CSV table of C-alpha atoms in Angstrom, one decimal:
chain,number,residue,atom,x,y,z
A,1,MET,CA,62.7,152.7,81.9
A,2,SER,CA,63.8,151.5,78.4
A,3,MET,CA,61.6,152.8,75.7
A,4,PRO,CA,63.1,151.7,72.3
A,5,ASP,CA,62.2,148.5,70.6
A,6,PHE,CA,65.3,146.5,69.6
A,7,ALA,CA,63.2,143.8,68.0
A,8,ALA,CA,64.5,142.3,64.7
A,9,SER,CA,61.2,142.8,62.9
A,10,LYS,CA,57.9,144.6,63.3
A,11,PRO,CA,55.3,142.2,64.9
A,12,ASP,CA,51.9,141.5,63.4
A,13,ALA,CA,48.8,142.9,65.0
A,14,ARG,CA,48.0,139.9,67.2
A,15,SER,CA,51.5,139.7,68.6
A,16,ASP,CA,51.6,143.4,69.0
A,17,VAL,CA,48.6,143.3,71.4
A,18,GLN,CA,50.1,140.3,73.2
A,19,GLU,CA,53.4,142.3,73.7
A,20,PHE,CA,51.4,145.3,74.9
A,21,ALA,CA,49.5,143.2,77.4
A,22,GLN,CA,52.6,141.5,78.7
A,23,ALA,CA,54.4,144.9,79.1
A,24,VAL,CA,51.4,146.3,81.0
A,25,ARG,CA,51.4,143.2,83.3
A,26,ASN,CA,55.1,143.4,83.9
A,27,GLY,CA,55.1,147.1,84.6
A,28,LEU,CA,52.1,147.2,86.9
A,29,THR,CA,53.3,144.2,89.0
A,30,LYS,CA,56.8,145.5,89.3
A,31,PRO,CA,57.8,145.8,93.0
A,32,GLY,CA,58.0,149.3,94.3
A,33,GLN,CA,57.3,151.8,91.5
A,34,LYS,CA,54.6,150.8,89.0
A,35,GLU,CA,55.4,151.8,85.5
A,36,LEU,CA,54.3,151.6,81.9
A,37,PRO,CA,56.7,151.7,78.9
A,38,SER,CA,56.6,155.1,77.4
A,39,LYS,CA,56.5,153.8,73.8
A,40,TYR,CA,52.8,153.0,74.4
A,41,LEU,CA,52.0,156.6,74.9
A,42,TYR,CA,52.2,157.0,71.1
A,43,ASP,CA,49.2,155.4,69.5
A,44,GLU,CA,47.3,157.6,67.0
A,45,VAL,CA,45.6,159.6,69.7
A,46,GLY,CA,48.8,160.0,71.7
A,47,SER,CA,50.8,161.0,68.6
A,48,ALA,CA,48.2,163.6,67.7
A,49,LEU,CA,48.3,165.0,71.2
A,50,PHE,CA,52.1,165.1,71.2
A,51,ASP,CA,52.0,167.1,67.9
A,52,VAL,CA,49.8,169.7,69.8
A,53,ILE,CA,52.3,169.7,72.8
A,54,THR,CA,55.0,170.8,70.4
A,55,LEU,CA,53.0,174.0,69.7
A,56,VAL,CA,52.1,175.0,73.3
A,57,HIS,CA,54.0,178.0,74.7
A,58,GLU,CA,55.7,176.2,77.6
A,59,TYR,CA,57.2,173.5,75.5
A,60,GLY,CA,60.1,175.1,73.5
A,61,LEU,CA,62.1,171.9,72.7
A,62,THR,CA,60.7,171.2,69.3
A,63,ARG,CA,60.9,174.8,68.2
A,64,ALA,CA,64.5,175.0,69.4
A,65,GLY,CA,65.4,171.9,67.3
A,66,GLU,CA,63.8,173.3,64.2
A,67,ARG,CA,65.4,176.7,64.7
A,68,LEU,CA,68.9,175.1,64.8
A,69,LEU,CA,68.2,173.1,61.7
A,70,ARG,CA,66.9,176.0,59.8
A,71,ARG,CA,69.8,178.2,60.7
A,72,HIS,CA,72.7,175.7,60.5
A,73,ALA,CA,71.7,173.0,58.0
A,74,GLY,CA,74.3,174.4,55.5
A,75,SER,CA,77.1,174.2,58.1
A,76,ILE,CA,76.1,170.7,59.1
A,77,ILE,CA,76.0,169.2,55.6
A,78,GLU,CA,79.2,170.9,54.4
A,79,ARG,CA,81.1,168.7,56.8
A,80,LEU,CA,79.8,165.6,55.0
A,81,SER,CA,81.5,164.4,51.8
A,82,PRO,CA,79.1,163.5,48.9
A,83,PRO,CA,77.3,161.4,47.9
A,84,VAL,CA,75.1,161.3,51.0
A,85,ILE,CA,71.9,159.3,51.7
A,86,VAL,CA,69.8,160.2,54.7
A,87,ALA,CA,68.1,157.8,57.2
A,88,GLU,CA,65.9,159.2,60.0
A,89,LEU,CA,65.0,157.2,63.1
A,90,GLY,CA,61.5,157.8,64.2
A,91,SER,CA,60.8,160.3,61.4
A,92,GLY,CA,57.2,160.9,62.3
A,93,THR,CA,55.7,163.4,59.8
A,94,GLY,CA,59.2,164.6,58.7
A,95,ARG,CA,58.5,168.2,59.8
A,96,LYS,CA,62.0,168.7,61.3
A,97,THR,CA,63.8,167.2,58.4
A,98,ARG,CA,63.1,169.6,55.6
A,99,TRP,CA,66.0,171.9,56.1
A,100,ILE,CA,68.6,169.2,56.0
A,101,LEU,CA,67.1,167.6,52.9
A,102,GLU,CA,66.9,171.0,51.1
A,103,ALA,CA,70.5,171.8,51.9
A,104,LEU,CA,71.7,168.4,50.6
A,105,ALA,CA,69.6,168.6,47.5
A,106,GLN,CA,71.1,171.9,46.5
A,107,ARG,CA,74.4,170.2,45.8
A,108,GLU,CA,73.1,166.7,44.6
A,109,PRO,CA,70.0,164.6,44.4
A,110,VAL,CA,69.4,162.8,47.7
A,111,THR,CA,67.6,159.7,48.8
A,112,TYR,CA,65.8,159.9,52.1
A,113,TYR,CA,64.8,156.9,54.1
A,114,PRO,CA,62.3,157.8,56.9
A,115,ILE,CA,62.0,154.9,59.4
A,116,ASP,CA,59.0,154.7,61.6
A,117,VAL,CA,56.7,151.9,63.0
A,118,SER,CA,53.6,154.0,62.0
A,119,ALA,CA,52.4,153.6,58.4
A,120,SER,CA,50.2,156.7,58.7
A,121,ALA,CA,53.1,158.8,59.9
A,122,LEU,CA,55.2,157.6,57.0
A,123,ALA,CA,52.4,158.5,54.6
A,124,ILE,CA,52.1,162.0,56.0
A,125,CYS,CA,55.9,162.3,55.9
A,126,GLU,CA,56.0,161.4,52.2
A,127,GLN,CA,53.2,163.8,51.5
A,128,ASN,CA,54.9,166.7,53.3
A,129,LEU,CA,58.4,166.1,51.9
A,130,GLY,CA,57.5,164.6,48.5
A,131,VAL,CA,57.3,168.2,47.0
A,132,LEU,CA,61.0,168.8,47.5
A,133,GLU,CA,63.0,168.9,44.3
A,134,ASP,CA,65.8,166.3,43.9
A,135,VAL,CA,64.7,164.3,47.0
A,136,SER,CA,63.6,160.7,46.6
A,137,ILE,CA,61.7,159.2,49.5
A,138,VAL,CA,61.8,155.5,50.4
A,139,GLY,CA,59.7,154.9,53.6
A,140,MET,CA,60.5,152.0,55.9
A,141,GLU,CA,57.9,150.8,58.3
A,142,ALA,CA,60.2,149.2,60.8
A,143,THR,CA,61.8,149.6,64.2
A,144,TYR,CA,64.9,151.9,64.5
A,145,LEU,CA,67.6,149.3,64.1
A,146,GLU,CA,65.8,147.1,61.7
A,147,GLY,CA,65.2,150.0,59.3
A,148,LEU,CA,68.7,151.2,59.7
A,149,ARG,CA,70.2,147.8,58.9
A,150,ARG,CA,68.0,147.6,55.8
A,151,VAL,CA,69.2,151.0,54.6
A,152,SER,CA,72.8,150.0,55.3
A,153,ARG,CA,72.5,146.8,53.2
A,154,GLU,CA,70.8,148.6,50.3
A,155,ARG,CA,73.1,151.6,49.8
A,156,ARG,CA,75.9,151.8,47.3
A,157,THR,CA,79.5,151.3,48.5
A,158,ASP,CA,80.4,154.8,47.5
A,159,GLN,CA,77.7,156.5,49.5
A,160,ARG,CA,78.0,158.0,52.9
A,161,MET,CA,75.0,157.8,55.3
A,162,LEU,CA,73.7,160.5,57.5
A,163,VAL,CA,71.5,159.2,60.3
A,164,LEU,CA,69.1,161.7,61.9
A,165,PHE,CA,67.8,161.3,65.4
A,166,LEU,CA,66.2,164.7,65.8
A,167,GLY,CA,63.5,164.7,68.4
A,168,SER,CA,65.8,164.4,71.5
A,169,SER,CA,64.3,160.9,71.9
A,170,ILE,CA,67.7,159.7,73.2
A,171,GLY,CA,66.6,161.4,76.5
A,172,ASN,CA,63.8,158.8,76.8
A,173,PHE,CA,66.4,156.1,77.3
A,174,ASP,CA,68.1,155.3,80.7
A,175,ARG,CA,71.7,156.5,80.2
A,176,PRO,CA,73.3,153.1,80.1
A,177,PHE,CA,70.6,151.8,77.7
A,178,GLY,CA,71.0,155.0,75.6
A,179,GLU,CA,74.7,154.5,75.3
A,180,ARG,CA,74.1,150.9,74.3
A,181,PHE,CA,71.6,152.1,71.7
A,182,LEU,CA,74.1,154.5,70.3
A,183,ARG,CA,76.7,151.7,69.9
A,184,GLU,CA,74.1,149.7,68.1
A,185,VAL,CA,73.5,152.5,65.7
A,186,ARG,CA,77.3,152.8,65.2
A,187,SER,CA,77.4,149.0,64.4
A,188,CYS,CA,75.1,149.7,61.4
A,189,LEU,CA,77.5,152.4,60.0
A,190,SER,CA,80.8,152.5,58.2
A,191,PRO,CA,83.7,154.8,59.1
A,192,GLY,CA,82.9,158.3,57.8
A,193,ASP,CA,79.1,157.9,58.1
A,194,ALA,CA,77.5,160.5,60.5
A,195,LEU,CA,74.8,160.8,63.1
A,196,LEU,CA,73.0,164.1,63.8
A,197,LEU,CA,71.8,163.7,67.4
A,198,ALA,CA,69.4,166.1,69.1
A,199,THR,CA,69.7,166.5,72.9
A,200,ASP,CA,67.8,168.4,75.5
A,201,LEU,CA,70.0,170.2,77.9
A,202,GLN,CA,69.7,170.9,81.6
A,203,ASP,CA,67.9,174.1,82.7
A,204,SER,CA,66.0,175.5,85.7
A,205,VAL,CA,63.7,173.0,87.3
A,206,GLU,CA,60.8,175.5,87.2
A,207,LYS,CA,61.1,175.9,83.5
A,208,LEU,CA,61.4,172.2,82.8
A,209,CYS,CA,58.4,171.4,85.0
A,210,ARG,CA,56.2,174.0,83.1
A,211,ALA,CA,57.3,172.4,79.8
A,212,TYR,CA,55.9,169.1,81.0
A,213,ASP,CA,52.8,170.4,82.6
A,214,ASP,CA,51.3,173.1,80.4
A,215,ASP,CA,48.5,175.3,81.5
A,216,ALA,CA,46.2,174.1,78.7
A,217,GLY,CA,46.4,170.5,80.0
A,218,VAL,CA,47.6,169.0,76.7
A,219,THR,CA,50.5,167.1,78.3
A,220,ALA,CA,48.1,165.8,81.0
A,221,ALA,CA,45.7,164.5,78.3
A,222,PHE,CA,48.7,162.9,76.5
A,223,ASN,CA,49.8,161.2,79.7
A,224,ARG,CA,46.4,159.9,80.7
A,225,ASN,CA,45.7,158.6,77.2
A,226,ILE,CA,47.9,155.6,77.9
A,227,LEU,CA,45.2,154.5,80.4
A,228,ALA,CA,42.5,155.1,77.8
A,229,ARG,CA,44.5,153.0,75.3
A,230,ILE,CA,44.7,150.1,77.8
A,231,ASN,CA,40.9,150.3,78.2
A,232,ARG,CA,40.4,150.4,74.4
A,233,GLU,CA,42.9,147.7,73.4
A,234,LEU,CA,43.3,145.4,76.4
A,235,GLY,CA,39.9,145.5,78.0
A,236,GLY,CA,40.9,147.6,81.0
A,237,ASP,CA,38.5,149.5,83.3
A,238,PHE,CA,40.7,152.4,84.4
A,239,ASP,CA,38.7,155.3,85.8
A,240,ILE,CA,40.8,157.8,84.0
A,241,LYS,CA,39.4,160.8,85.9
A,242,SER,CA,40.8,159.3,89.1
A,243,PHE,CA,44.4,159.7,87.9
A,244,THR,CA,46.1,163.0,87.8
A,245,HIS,CA,49.1,164.0,85.7
A,246,GLU,CA,52.3,164.8,87.5
A,247,ALA,CA,55.6,166.2,86.2
A,248,ARG,CA,58.6,166.0,88.5
A,249,TYR,CA,62.3,166.6,88.2
A,250,ASN,CA,64.7,163.9,89.5
A,251,ALA,CA,67.7,165.9,90.5
A,252,ASP,CA,69.9,162.8,91.2
A,253,LEU,CA,69.4,161.4,87.7
A,254,HIS,CA,69.0,164.8,85.9
A,255,ARG,CA,65.8,163.9,84.2
A,256,MET,CA,62.1,164.9,84.0
A,257,GLU,CA,59.6,162.2,84.9
A,258,MET,CA,55.9,161.9,84.1
A,259,HIS,CA,53.7,160.1,86.5
A,260,LEU,CA,50.0,159.3,86.8
A,261,ARG,CA,48.9,159.6,90.5
A,262,SER,CA,45.9,157.7,91.8
A,263,THR,CA,43.5,160.1,93.7
A,264,ARG,CA,41.8,157.4,95.7
A,265,PRO,CA,42.2,153.7,96.7
A,266,GLN,CA,41.1,151.6,93.7
A,267,THR,CA,41.4,148.3,91.9
A,268,VAL,CA,41.7,148.0,88.1
A,269,THR,CA,41.2,144.9,86.0
A,270,ILE,CA,42.8,144.4,82.6
A,271,ALA,CA,41.3,141.4,80.7
A,272,ALA,CA,44.0,140.9,78.0
A,273,ALA,CA,46.8,141.1,80.7
A,274,GLN,CA,44.9,138.7,83.0
A,275,LEU,CA,45.6,141.3,85.7
A,276,GLU,CA,43.8,142.8,88.7
A,277,CYS,CA,45.9,145.7,90.1
A,278,SER,CA,45.3,147.7,93.2
A,279,PHE,CA,46.4,151.3,93.9
A,280,ASN,CA,46.7,153.2,97.1
A,281,GLU,CA,45.7,156.8,97.3
A,282,GLY,CA,48.7,158.9,96.1
A,283,GLU,CA,50.4,155.9,94.4
A,284,THR,CA,51.8,156.6,91.0
A,285,ILE,CA,52.5,155.0,87.6
A,286,TRP,CA,55.7,156.1,86.0
A,287,THR,CA,55.1,156.6,82.3
A,288,GLU,CA,58.0,158.5,80.8
A,289,CYS,CA,61.4,160.1,81.5
A,290,SER,CA,63.5,162.6,79.6
A,291,HIS,CA,67.1,162.8,80.5
A,292,LYS,CA,68.8,166.2,80.3
A,293,TYR,CA,72.4,166.5,79.3
A,294,ARG,CA,75.2,169.0,79.8
A,295,VAL,CA,77.0,170.3,76.8
A,296,HIS,CA,80.4,169.0,77.9
A,297,ASP,CA,79.1,165.5,78.5
A,298,LEU,CA,78.3,164.9,74.8
A,299,PRO,CA,81.7,164.6,73.1
A,300,PRO,CA,82.8,161.9,75.6
A,301,LEU,CA,79.6,160.1,75.0
A,302,ALA,CA,80.3,160.2,71.3
A,303,ASN,CA,83.8,158.7,71.9
A,304,ARG,CA,82.4,155.9,74.0
A,305,SER,CA,79.8,155.1,71.4
A,306,GLY,CA,82.3,154.8,68.5
A,307,PHE,CA,82.0,158.3,67.1
A,308,ARG,CA,84.0,161.6,66.9
A,309,SER,CA,82.2,164.8,67.8
A,310,GLU,CA,82.4,166.9,64.6
A,311,GLY,CA,80.2,169.8,65.5
A,312,GLN,CA,77.7,171.1,68.1
A,313,TRP,CA,75.1,173.8,67.7
A,314,VAL,CA,73.3,175.1,70.8
A,315,ASP,CA,70.1,177.1,70.8
A,316,GLY,CA,70.1,180.5,72.4
A,317,GLU,CA,66.4,180.5,73.5
A,318,TRP,CA,65.9,177.0,74.8
A,319,PRO,CA,68.5,174.6,76.3
A,320,PHE,CA,68.8,172.3,73.3
A,321,ALA,CA,71.7,171.1,71.1
A,322,GLN,CA,72.2,169.5,67.7
A,323,ASN,CA,75.3,167.3,67.7
A,324,LEU,CA,77.1,166.0,64.6
A,325,TRP,CA,79.1,162.8,65.2
A,326,VAL,CA,81.2,161.0,62.7
A,327,ALA,CA,81.7,157.2,62.9
A,328,VAL,CA,85.4,156.2,63.4
C-alpha cells in the first residue's frame, strides 16, 4: 500500500474530494483484499487521535525517537558542516524537531522549513518553535517532494541542507516504493547534504501488537475514523460500530498491519464514489502498514538510495533508530 503523495502540487478542495472518492472506489473494488490508502487516516480528527496514540503506554515509538534526538542532537549536527538549513518532511506540530534546531542554533542562526499539507499543523508548528532563539521558520504547505524541491531552489549555493524525516513514516511505504521515495529525496539534494531518517525496528510480535491495539482503544478509534471520514466527506453510510479494529503482524513482510473487520454481512453505499460495496462477515479493509527494519539493513539501503550512512543511534528502551545519511 503506497501512502505518500508524489503529486507536483497541492490540489484545491474540489479536486481533493474527487481524489479521495476515486481512491476509496479503487481500494474497495480491488480484487481480493479491500484497502484504503493510509494517508486518509489523517484528517483533523485522525491527526488529533494520533497525537493521543503517541502518549499511550503501549506505543513507545514516538518517545523513543524524541529520546534519541534529545540525547544525541549535538553528535548529529557536529557531523554537518555549516551553514546548514533544515527542511522537515511531514513536520506536523514540530514537537520532535526542537532538539535539532536548538543544537544548530547554538553555533549559528538557522532557517527551518517545515513541510506539511496541513495548514493548521504548520500554524501550530510555528507557534511551538517560533520561541526558539536564532531560528527562522518558513512554513511550506505542500507535499513532501514539492516542498523539498522548493527549498532546494531557494537556498543559497553555500548552504548545506539537512532533511528530517522523523516519524518513522518510511515504514508506511512498501519497501520498493520506500526505496524509490528515498531516491526521489536524494534527487532534490546536492552532495554533502544530509537526511536524518527515523526507522522503527523489529521486535517481539506481542509487543508490536500491543503498540497497535492499546487497552484504551485510541488506536481503534483512529482506525475507524477513516470510515467516519468517508461518511462525512463522501456521503457514505458505513455503520462504524459494525467494524472492529484489528492489528496483525505479517511475518513474511516484517510489518504491522491495521485492518477493519466487518462483524456481519453488509452493504455500504458511498455517494461521491458512486459505489455500492458489499462485505462478508469477517472480511477486512486494510488501512495501514508499518514496516519494521533490522539495524544492519539500513546502511545498504542508504547506499542503494544515493547516500552514505554517517551515523546511527539506537534507543535502548524501544526498538527504534535515528539514521544520519549523507548524499554522495
